[in-house]
XYZ file of N, CA and C in Angstrom:
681
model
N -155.574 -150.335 20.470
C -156.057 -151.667 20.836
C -156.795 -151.671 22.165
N -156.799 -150.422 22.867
C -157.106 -150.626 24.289
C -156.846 -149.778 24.785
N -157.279 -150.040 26.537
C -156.260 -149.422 27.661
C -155.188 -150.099 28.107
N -154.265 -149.361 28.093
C -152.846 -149.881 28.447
C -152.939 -149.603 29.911
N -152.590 -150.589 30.974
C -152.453 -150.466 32.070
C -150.886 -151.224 33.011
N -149.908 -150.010 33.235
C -148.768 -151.216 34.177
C -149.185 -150.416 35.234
N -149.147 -152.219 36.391
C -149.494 -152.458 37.840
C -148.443 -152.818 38.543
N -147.701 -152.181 39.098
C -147.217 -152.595 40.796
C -148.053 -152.707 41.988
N -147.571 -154.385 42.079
C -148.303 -154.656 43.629
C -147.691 -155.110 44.261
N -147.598 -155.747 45.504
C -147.418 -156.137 46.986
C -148.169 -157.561 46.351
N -147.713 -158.544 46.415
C -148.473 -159.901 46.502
C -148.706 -160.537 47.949
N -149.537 -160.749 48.234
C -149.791 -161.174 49.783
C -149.189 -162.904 49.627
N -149.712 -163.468 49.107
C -149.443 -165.022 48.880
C -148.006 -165.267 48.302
N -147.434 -164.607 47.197
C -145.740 -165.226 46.856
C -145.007 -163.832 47.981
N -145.630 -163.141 48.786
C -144.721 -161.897 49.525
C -143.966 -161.466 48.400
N -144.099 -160.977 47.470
C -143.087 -159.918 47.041
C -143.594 -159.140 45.816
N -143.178 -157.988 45.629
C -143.897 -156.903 44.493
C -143.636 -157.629 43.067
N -145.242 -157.586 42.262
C -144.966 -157.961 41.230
C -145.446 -157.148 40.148
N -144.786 -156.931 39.186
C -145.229 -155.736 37.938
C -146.195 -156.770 36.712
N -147.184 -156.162 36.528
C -147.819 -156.565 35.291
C -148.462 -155.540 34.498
N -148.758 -156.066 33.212
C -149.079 -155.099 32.031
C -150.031 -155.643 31.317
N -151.278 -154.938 31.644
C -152.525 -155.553 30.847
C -153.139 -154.362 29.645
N -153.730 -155.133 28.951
C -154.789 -154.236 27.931
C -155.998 -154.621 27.937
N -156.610 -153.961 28.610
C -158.304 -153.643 28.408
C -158.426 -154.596 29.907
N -158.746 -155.990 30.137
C -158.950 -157.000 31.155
C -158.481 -158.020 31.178
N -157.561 -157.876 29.898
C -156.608 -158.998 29.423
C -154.872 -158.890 30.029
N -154.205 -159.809 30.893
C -153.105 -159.929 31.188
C -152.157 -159.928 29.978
N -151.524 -159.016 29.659
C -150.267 -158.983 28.784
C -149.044 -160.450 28.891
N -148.810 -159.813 30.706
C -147.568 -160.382 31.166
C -147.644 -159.918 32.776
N -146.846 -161.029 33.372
C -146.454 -160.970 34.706
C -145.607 -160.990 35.357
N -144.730 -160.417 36.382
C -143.559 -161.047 36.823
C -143.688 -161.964 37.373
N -144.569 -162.744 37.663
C -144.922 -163.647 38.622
C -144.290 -165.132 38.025
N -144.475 -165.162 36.646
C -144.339 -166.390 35.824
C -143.753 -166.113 34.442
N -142.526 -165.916 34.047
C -141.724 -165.565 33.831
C -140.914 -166.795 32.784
N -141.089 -167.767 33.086
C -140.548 -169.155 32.896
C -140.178 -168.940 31.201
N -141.339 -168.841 30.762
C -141.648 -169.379 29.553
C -141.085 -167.946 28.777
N -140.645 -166.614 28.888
C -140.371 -165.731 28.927
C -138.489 -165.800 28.738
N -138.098 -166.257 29.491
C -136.616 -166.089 29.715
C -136.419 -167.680 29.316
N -137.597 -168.608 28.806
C -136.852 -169.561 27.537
C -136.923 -169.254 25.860
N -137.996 -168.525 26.019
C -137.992 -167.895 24.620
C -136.554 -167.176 24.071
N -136.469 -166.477 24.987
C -134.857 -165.737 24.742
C -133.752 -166.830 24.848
N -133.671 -167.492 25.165
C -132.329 -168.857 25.529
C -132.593 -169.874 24.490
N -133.788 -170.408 24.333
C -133.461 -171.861 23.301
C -133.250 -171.118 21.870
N -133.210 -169.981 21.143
C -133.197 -169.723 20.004
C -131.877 -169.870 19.693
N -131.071 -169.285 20.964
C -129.570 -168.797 20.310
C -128.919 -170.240 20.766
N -129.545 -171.074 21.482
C -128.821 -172.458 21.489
C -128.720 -173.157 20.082
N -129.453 -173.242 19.157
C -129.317 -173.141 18.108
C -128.333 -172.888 17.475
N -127.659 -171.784 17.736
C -126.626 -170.736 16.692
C -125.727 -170.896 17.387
N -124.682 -171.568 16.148
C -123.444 -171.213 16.298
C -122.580 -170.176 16.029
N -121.085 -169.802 16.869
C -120.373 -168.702 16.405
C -120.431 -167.435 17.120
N -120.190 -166.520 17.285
C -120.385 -165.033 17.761
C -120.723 -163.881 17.021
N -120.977 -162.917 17.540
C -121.655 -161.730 16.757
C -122.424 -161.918 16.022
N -123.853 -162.063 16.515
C -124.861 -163.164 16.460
C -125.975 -161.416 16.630
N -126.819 -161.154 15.920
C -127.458 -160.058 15.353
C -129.096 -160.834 15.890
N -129.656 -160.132 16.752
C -130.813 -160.844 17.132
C -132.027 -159.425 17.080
N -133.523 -160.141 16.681
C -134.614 -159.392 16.906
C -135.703 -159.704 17.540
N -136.280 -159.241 18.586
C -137.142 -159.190 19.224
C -138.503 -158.553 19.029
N -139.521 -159.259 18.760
C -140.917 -158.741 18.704
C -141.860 -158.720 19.489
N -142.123 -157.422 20.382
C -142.620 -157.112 21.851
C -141.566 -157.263 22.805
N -142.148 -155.928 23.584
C -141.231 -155.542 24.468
C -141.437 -155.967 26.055
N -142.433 -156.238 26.156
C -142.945 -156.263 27.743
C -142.609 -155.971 28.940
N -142.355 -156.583 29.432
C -141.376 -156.399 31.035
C -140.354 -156.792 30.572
N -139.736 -156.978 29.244
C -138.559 -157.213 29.213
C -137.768 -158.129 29.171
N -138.251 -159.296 30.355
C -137.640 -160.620 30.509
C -136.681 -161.703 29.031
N -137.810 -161.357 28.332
C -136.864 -162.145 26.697
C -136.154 -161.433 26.207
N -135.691 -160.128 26.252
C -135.023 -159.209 25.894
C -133.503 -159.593 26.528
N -133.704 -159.068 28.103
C -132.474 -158.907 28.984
C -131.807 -160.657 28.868
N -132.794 -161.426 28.631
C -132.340 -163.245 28.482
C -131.220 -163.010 27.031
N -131.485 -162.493 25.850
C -130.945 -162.325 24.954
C -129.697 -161.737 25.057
N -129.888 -160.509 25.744
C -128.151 -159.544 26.026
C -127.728 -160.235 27.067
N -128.185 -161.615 27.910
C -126.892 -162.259 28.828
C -126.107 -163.198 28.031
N -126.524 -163.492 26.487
C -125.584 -164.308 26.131
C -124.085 -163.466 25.306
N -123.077 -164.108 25.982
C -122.176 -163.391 25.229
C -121.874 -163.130 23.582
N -122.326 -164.193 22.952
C -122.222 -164.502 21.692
C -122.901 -163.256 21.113
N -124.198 -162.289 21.530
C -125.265 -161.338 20.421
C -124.072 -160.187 20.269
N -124.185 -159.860 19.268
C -123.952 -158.645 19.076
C -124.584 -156.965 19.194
N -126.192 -157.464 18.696
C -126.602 -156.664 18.911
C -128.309 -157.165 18.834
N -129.101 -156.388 19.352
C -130.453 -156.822 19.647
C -131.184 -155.350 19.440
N -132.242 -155.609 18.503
C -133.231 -154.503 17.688
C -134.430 -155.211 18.958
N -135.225 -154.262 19.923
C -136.220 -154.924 20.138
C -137.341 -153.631 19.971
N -138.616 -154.515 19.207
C -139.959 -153.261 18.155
C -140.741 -153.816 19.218
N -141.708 -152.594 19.312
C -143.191 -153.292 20.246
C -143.724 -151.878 19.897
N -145.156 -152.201 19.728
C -145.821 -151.023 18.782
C -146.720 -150.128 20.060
N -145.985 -150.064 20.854
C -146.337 -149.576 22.095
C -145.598 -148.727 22.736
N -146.250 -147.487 22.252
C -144.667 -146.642 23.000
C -144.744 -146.251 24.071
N -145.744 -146.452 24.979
C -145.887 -146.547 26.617
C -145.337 -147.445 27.116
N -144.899 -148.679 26.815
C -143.991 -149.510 27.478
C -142.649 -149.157 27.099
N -142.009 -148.620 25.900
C -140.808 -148.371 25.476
C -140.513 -147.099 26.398
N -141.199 -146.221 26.837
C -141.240 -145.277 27.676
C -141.346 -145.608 29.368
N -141.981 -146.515 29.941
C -141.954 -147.108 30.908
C -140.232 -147.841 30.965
N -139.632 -148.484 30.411
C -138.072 -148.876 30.449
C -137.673 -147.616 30.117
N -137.565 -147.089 29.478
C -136.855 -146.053 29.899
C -136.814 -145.173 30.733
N -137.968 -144.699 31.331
C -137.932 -144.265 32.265
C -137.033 -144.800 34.043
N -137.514 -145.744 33.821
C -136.926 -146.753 34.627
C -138.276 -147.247 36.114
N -139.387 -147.211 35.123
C -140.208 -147.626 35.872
C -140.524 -149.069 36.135
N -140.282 -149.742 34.690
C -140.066 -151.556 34.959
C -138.793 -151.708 35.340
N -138.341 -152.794 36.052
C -136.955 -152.926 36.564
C -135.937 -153.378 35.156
N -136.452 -154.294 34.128
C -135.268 -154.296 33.392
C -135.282 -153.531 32.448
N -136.047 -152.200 32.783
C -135.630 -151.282 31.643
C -134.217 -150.691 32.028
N -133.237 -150.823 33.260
C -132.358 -150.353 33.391
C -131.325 -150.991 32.762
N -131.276 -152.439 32.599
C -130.550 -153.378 32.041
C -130.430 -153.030 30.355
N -131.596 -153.255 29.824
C -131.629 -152.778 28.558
C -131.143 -151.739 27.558
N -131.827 -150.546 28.790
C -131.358 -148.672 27.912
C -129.881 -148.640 28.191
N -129.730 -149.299 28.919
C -128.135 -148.972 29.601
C -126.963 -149.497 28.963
N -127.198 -150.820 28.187
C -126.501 -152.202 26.837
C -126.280 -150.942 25.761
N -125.076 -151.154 25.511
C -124.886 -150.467 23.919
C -125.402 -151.530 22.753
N -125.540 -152.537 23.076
C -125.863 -153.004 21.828
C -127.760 -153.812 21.442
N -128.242 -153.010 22.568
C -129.664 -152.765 22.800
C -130.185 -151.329 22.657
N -131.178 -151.725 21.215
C -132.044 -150.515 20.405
C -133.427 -150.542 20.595
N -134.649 -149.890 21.705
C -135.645 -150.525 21.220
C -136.398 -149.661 20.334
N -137.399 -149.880 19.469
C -137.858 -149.517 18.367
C -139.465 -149.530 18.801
N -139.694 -148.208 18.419
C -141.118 -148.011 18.522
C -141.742 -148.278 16.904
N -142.479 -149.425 16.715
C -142.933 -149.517 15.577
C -143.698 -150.951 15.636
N -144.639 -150.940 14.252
C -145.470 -152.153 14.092
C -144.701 -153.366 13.420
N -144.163 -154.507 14.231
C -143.443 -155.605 14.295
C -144.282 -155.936 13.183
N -145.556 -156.377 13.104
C -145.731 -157.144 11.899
C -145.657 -156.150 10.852
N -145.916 -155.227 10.438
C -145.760 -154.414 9.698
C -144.611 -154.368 8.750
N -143.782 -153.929 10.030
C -141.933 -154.121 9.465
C -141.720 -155.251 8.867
N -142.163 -156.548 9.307
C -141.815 -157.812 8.761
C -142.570 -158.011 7.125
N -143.522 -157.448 7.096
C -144.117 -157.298 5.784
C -143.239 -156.548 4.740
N -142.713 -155.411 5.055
C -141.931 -154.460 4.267
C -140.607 -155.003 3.780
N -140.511 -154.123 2.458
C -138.987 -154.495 1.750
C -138.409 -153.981 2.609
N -138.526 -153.183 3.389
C -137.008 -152.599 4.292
C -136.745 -153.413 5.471
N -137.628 -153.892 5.824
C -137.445 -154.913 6.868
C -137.451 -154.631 8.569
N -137.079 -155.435 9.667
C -137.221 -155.270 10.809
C -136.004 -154.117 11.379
N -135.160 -153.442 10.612
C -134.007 -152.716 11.351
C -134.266 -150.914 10.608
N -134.943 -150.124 11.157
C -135.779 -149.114 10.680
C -133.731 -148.608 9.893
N -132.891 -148.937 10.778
C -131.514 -148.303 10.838
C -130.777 -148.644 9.324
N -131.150 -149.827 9.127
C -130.381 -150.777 8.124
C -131.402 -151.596 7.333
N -132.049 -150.792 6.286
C -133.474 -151.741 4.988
C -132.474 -152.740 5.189
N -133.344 -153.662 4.839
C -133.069 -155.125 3.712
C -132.179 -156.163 5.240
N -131.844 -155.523 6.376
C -130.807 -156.222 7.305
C -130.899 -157.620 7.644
N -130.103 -158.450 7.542
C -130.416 -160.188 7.557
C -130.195 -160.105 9.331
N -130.786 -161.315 10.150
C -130.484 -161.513 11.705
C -130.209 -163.419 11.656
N -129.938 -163.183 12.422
C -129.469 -165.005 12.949
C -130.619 -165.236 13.827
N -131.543 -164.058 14.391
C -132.426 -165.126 15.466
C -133.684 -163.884 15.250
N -134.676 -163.942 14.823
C -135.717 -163.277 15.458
C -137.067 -164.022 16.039
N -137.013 -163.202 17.223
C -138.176 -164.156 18.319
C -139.322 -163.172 18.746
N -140.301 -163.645 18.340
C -141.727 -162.847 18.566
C -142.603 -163.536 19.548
N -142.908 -162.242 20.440
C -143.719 -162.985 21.731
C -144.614 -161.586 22.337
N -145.825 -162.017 20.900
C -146.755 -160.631 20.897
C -148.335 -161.182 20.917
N -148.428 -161.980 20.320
C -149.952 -162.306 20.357
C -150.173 -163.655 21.323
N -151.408 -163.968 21.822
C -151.603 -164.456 22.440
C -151.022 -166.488 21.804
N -151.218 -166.394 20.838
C -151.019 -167.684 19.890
C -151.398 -167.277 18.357
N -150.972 -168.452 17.451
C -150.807 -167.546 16.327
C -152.934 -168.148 15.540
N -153.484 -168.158 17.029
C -155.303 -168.233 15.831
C -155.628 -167.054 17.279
N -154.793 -167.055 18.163
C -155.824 -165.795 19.278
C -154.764 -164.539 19.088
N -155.558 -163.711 18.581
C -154.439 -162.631 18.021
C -155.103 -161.238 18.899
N -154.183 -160.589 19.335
C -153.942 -158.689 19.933
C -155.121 -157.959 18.785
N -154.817 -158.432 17.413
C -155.672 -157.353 16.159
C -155.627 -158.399 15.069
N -157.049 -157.962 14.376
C -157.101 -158.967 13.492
C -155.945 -158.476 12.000
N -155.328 -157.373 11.943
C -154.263 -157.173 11.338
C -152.996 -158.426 10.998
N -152.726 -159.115 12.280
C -151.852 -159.682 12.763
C -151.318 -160.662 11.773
N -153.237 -161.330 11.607
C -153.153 -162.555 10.927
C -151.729 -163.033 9.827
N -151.722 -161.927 8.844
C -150.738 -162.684 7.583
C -149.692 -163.184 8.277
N -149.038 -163.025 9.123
C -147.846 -163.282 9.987
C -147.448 -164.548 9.729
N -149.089 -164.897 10.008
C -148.983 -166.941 10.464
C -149.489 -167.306 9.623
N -149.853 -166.835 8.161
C -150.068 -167.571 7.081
C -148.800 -167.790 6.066
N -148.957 -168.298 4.626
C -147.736 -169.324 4.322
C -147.024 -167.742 3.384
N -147.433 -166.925 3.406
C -146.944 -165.530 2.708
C -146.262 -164.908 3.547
N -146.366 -164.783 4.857
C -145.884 -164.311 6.279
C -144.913 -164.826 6.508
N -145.179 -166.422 6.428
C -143.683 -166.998 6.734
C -142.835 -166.533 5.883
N -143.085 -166.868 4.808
C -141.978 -167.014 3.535
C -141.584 -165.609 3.440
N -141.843 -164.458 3.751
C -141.314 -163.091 4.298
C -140.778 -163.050 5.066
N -140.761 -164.004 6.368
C -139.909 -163.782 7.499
C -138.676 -164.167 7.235
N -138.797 -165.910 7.105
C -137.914 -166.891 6.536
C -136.725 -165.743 5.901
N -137.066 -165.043 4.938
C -135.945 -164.339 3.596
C -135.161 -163.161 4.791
N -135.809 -162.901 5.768
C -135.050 -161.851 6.992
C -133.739 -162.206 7.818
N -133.838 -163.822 7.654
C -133.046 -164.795 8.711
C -131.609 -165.365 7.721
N -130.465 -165.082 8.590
C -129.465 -165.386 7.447
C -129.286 -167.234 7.225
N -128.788 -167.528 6.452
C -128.982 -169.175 6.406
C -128.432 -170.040 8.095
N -129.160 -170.348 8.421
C -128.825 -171.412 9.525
C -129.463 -170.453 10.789
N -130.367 -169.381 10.301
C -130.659 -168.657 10.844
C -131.910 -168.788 12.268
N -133.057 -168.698 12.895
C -134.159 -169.164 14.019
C -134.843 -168.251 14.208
N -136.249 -168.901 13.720
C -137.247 -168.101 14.218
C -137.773 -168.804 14.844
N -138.188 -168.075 16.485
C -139.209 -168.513 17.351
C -139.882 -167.770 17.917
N -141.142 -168.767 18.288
C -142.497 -168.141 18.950
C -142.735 -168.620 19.854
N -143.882 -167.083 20.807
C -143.986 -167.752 22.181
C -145.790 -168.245 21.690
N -146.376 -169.163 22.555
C -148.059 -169.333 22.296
C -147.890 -169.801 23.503
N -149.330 -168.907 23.695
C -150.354 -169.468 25.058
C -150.977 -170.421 24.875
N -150.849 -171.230 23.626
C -151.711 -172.383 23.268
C -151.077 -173.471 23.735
N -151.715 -174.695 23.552
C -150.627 -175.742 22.745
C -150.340 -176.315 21.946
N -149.455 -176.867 21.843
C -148.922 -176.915 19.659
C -150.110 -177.047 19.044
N -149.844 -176.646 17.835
C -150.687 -176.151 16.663
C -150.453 -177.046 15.594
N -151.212 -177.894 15.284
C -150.235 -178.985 14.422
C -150.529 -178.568 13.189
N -151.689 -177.249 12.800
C -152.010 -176.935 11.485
C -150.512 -175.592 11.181
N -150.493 -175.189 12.781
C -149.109 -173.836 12.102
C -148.102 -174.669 12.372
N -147.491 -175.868 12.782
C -146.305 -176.464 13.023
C -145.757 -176.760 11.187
N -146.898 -177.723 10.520
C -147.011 -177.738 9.404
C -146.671 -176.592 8.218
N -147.302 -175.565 8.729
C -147.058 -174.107 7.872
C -145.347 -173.685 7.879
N -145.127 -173.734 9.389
C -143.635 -173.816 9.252
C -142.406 -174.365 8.305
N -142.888 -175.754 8.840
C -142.013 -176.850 7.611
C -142.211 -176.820 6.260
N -143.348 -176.119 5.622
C -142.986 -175.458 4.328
C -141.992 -174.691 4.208
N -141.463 -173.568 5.183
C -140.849 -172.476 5.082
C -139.258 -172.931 5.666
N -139.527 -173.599 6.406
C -137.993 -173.856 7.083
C -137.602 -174.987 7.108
N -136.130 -175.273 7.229
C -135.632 -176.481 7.125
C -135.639 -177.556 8.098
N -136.013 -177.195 9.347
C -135.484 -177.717 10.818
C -137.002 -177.038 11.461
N -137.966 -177.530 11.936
C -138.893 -176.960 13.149
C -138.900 -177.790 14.197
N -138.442 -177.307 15.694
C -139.046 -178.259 16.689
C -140.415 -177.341 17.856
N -141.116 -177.649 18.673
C -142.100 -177.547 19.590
C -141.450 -177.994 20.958
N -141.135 -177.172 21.953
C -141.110 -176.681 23.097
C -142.194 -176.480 23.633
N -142.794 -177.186 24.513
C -143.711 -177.526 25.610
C -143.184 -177.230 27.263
N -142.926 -175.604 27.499
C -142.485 -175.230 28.784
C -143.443 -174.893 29.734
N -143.371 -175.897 30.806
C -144.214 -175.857 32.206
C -143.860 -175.147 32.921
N -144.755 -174.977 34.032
C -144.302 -173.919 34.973
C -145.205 -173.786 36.138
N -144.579 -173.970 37.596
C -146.223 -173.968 38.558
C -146.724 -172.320 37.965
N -148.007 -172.516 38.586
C -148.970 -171.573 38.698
C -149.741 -171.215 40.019
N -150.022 -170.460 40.606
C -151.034 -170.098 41.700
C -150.285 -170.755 42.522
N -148.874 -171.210 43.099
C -148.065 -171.147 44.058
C -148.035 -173.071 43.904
N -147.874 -173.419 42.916
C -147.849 -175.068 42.880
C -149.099 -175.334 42.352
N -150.270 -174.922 42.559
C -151.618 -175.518 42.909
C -152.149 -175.807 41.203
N -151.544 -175.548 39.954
C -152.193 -175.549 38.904
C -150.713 -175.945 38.175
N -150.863 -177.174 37.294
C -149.699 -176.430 35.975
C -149.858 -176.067 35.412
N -149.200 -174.646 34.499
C -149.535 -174.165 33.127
C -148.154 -174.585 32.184
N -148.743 -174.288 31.120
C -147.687 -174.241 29.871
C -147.757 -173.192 28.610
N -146.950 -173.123 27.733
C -146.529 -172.515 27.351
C -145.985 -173.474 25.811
N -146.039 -172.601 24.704
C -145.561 -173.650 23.670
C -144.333 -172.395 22.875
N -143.305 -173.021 23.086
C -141.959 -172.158 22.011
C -142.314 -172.881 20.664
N -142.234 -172.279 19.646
C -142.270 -172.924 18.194
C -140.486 -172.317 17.599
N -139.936 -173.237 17.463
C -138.420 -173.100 16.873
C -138.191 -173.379 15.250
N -137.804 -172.612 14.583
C -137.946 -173.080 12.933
C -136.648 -172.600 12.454
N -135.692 -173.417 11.958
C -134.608 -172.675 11.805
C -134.430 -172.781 9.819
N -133.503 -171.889 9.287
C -133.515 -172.085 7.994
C -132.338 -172.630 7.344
N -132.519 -172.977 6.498
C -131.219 -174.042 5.589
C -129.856 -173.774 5.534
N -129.062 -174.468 6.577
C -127.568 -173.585 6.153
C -126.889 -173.614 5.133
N -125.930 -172.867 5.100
C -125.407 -172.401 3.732
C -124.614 -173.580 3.512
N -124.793 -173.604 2.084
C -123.977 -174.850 1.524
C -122.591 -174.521 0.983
């Protein structure tokens, strides 16, 4: 897809080192702003009731929605895929900071492989366990689901994509997304074909030290509980 580039810097204006990960001239992710990152990982499993709670993650980045996921006590275990094995290698190494948090969790796997891919396949998102059902999988890989990383991406967010994902999630199960957009009222729609429950998360956040707001849109879709 690119050049993969992670940056450590010195920020003169917030004073303190911040890691980012771009491809080609395009910002991946930042530590700088984070917000919308460590809610992606938190509002899914608010959702879910109960413990030993089986969660998947799509993209790995700096991590932030990942390590948000293994602070809740309830997961059991967390599969996280990102088709990038220079960042899966960067946490492990221990060159991003929460790759120490992560490699270090017994019940954190990350998976070098193509997230949409896997989600297409009969064997499914757990290379370990075909066919494996999850209570939460949360994808936070493309820019929004019409500005996409590869034009591959697309089926994801069409009504064949869903209805593949949907069958991954055990009943009462949550899928959410992160978008750089804001709501999508043509994919909000696509959802509610597929799932029983969708809400839209609209998370703000300063920018450029106060001086701008940005946002961020979570898409939450949960599926029919068991009767």
């Amino acid at each position: 897809m690119g050049e993969l580039i992670l940056r450590r810097r010195w920020d003169l204006t917030f004073r303190k080192e911040v890691y980012e990960i771009k491809l080609n001239d395009e910002f991946l992710m930042s530590s700088l702003f984070t917000v919308a990152e460590v809610e992606i990982g938190r509002l899914p499993l608010t959702k879910l009731a109960g413990t030993a709670l089986d969660v998947v993650v799509g993209g790995l980045g700096l991590g932030y929605t990942a390590q948000t996921v293994l602070e809740n006590p309830n997961v059991r275990s967390l599969v996280v895929v990102d088709a990038l094995s220079e960042v899966i290698d960067w946490h492990e190494r221990g060159l991003i900071p929460a790759g120490v948090t992560l490699t270090s969790d017994p019940r954190c796997t990350l998976v070098h492989g193509d997230f949409f891919a896997m989600a297409r396949a009969a064997t499914g998102l757990d290379p370990a366990a075909p066919e494996r059902l999850f209570h939460a999988i949360i994808v936070d890989i493309d820019h929004s689901p019409r500005h996409l990383l590869h034009p591959s991406h697309a089926g994801f967010y069409e009504s064949s994509g869903l209805q593949r994902l949907s069958e991954q999630l055990h009943p009462g199960g949550v899928f959410a997304l992160w978008s750089d957009d804001r709501p999508d009222e043509d994919f909000t729609k696509a959802l509610e074909k597929h799932f029983a429950e969708v809400e839209v998360e609209v998370v703000g956040f300063d920018n450029l030290s106060g001086k701008r707001e940005a946002a961020n849109t979570i898409y939450l879709a949960k599926t029919a509980s068991a009767r």
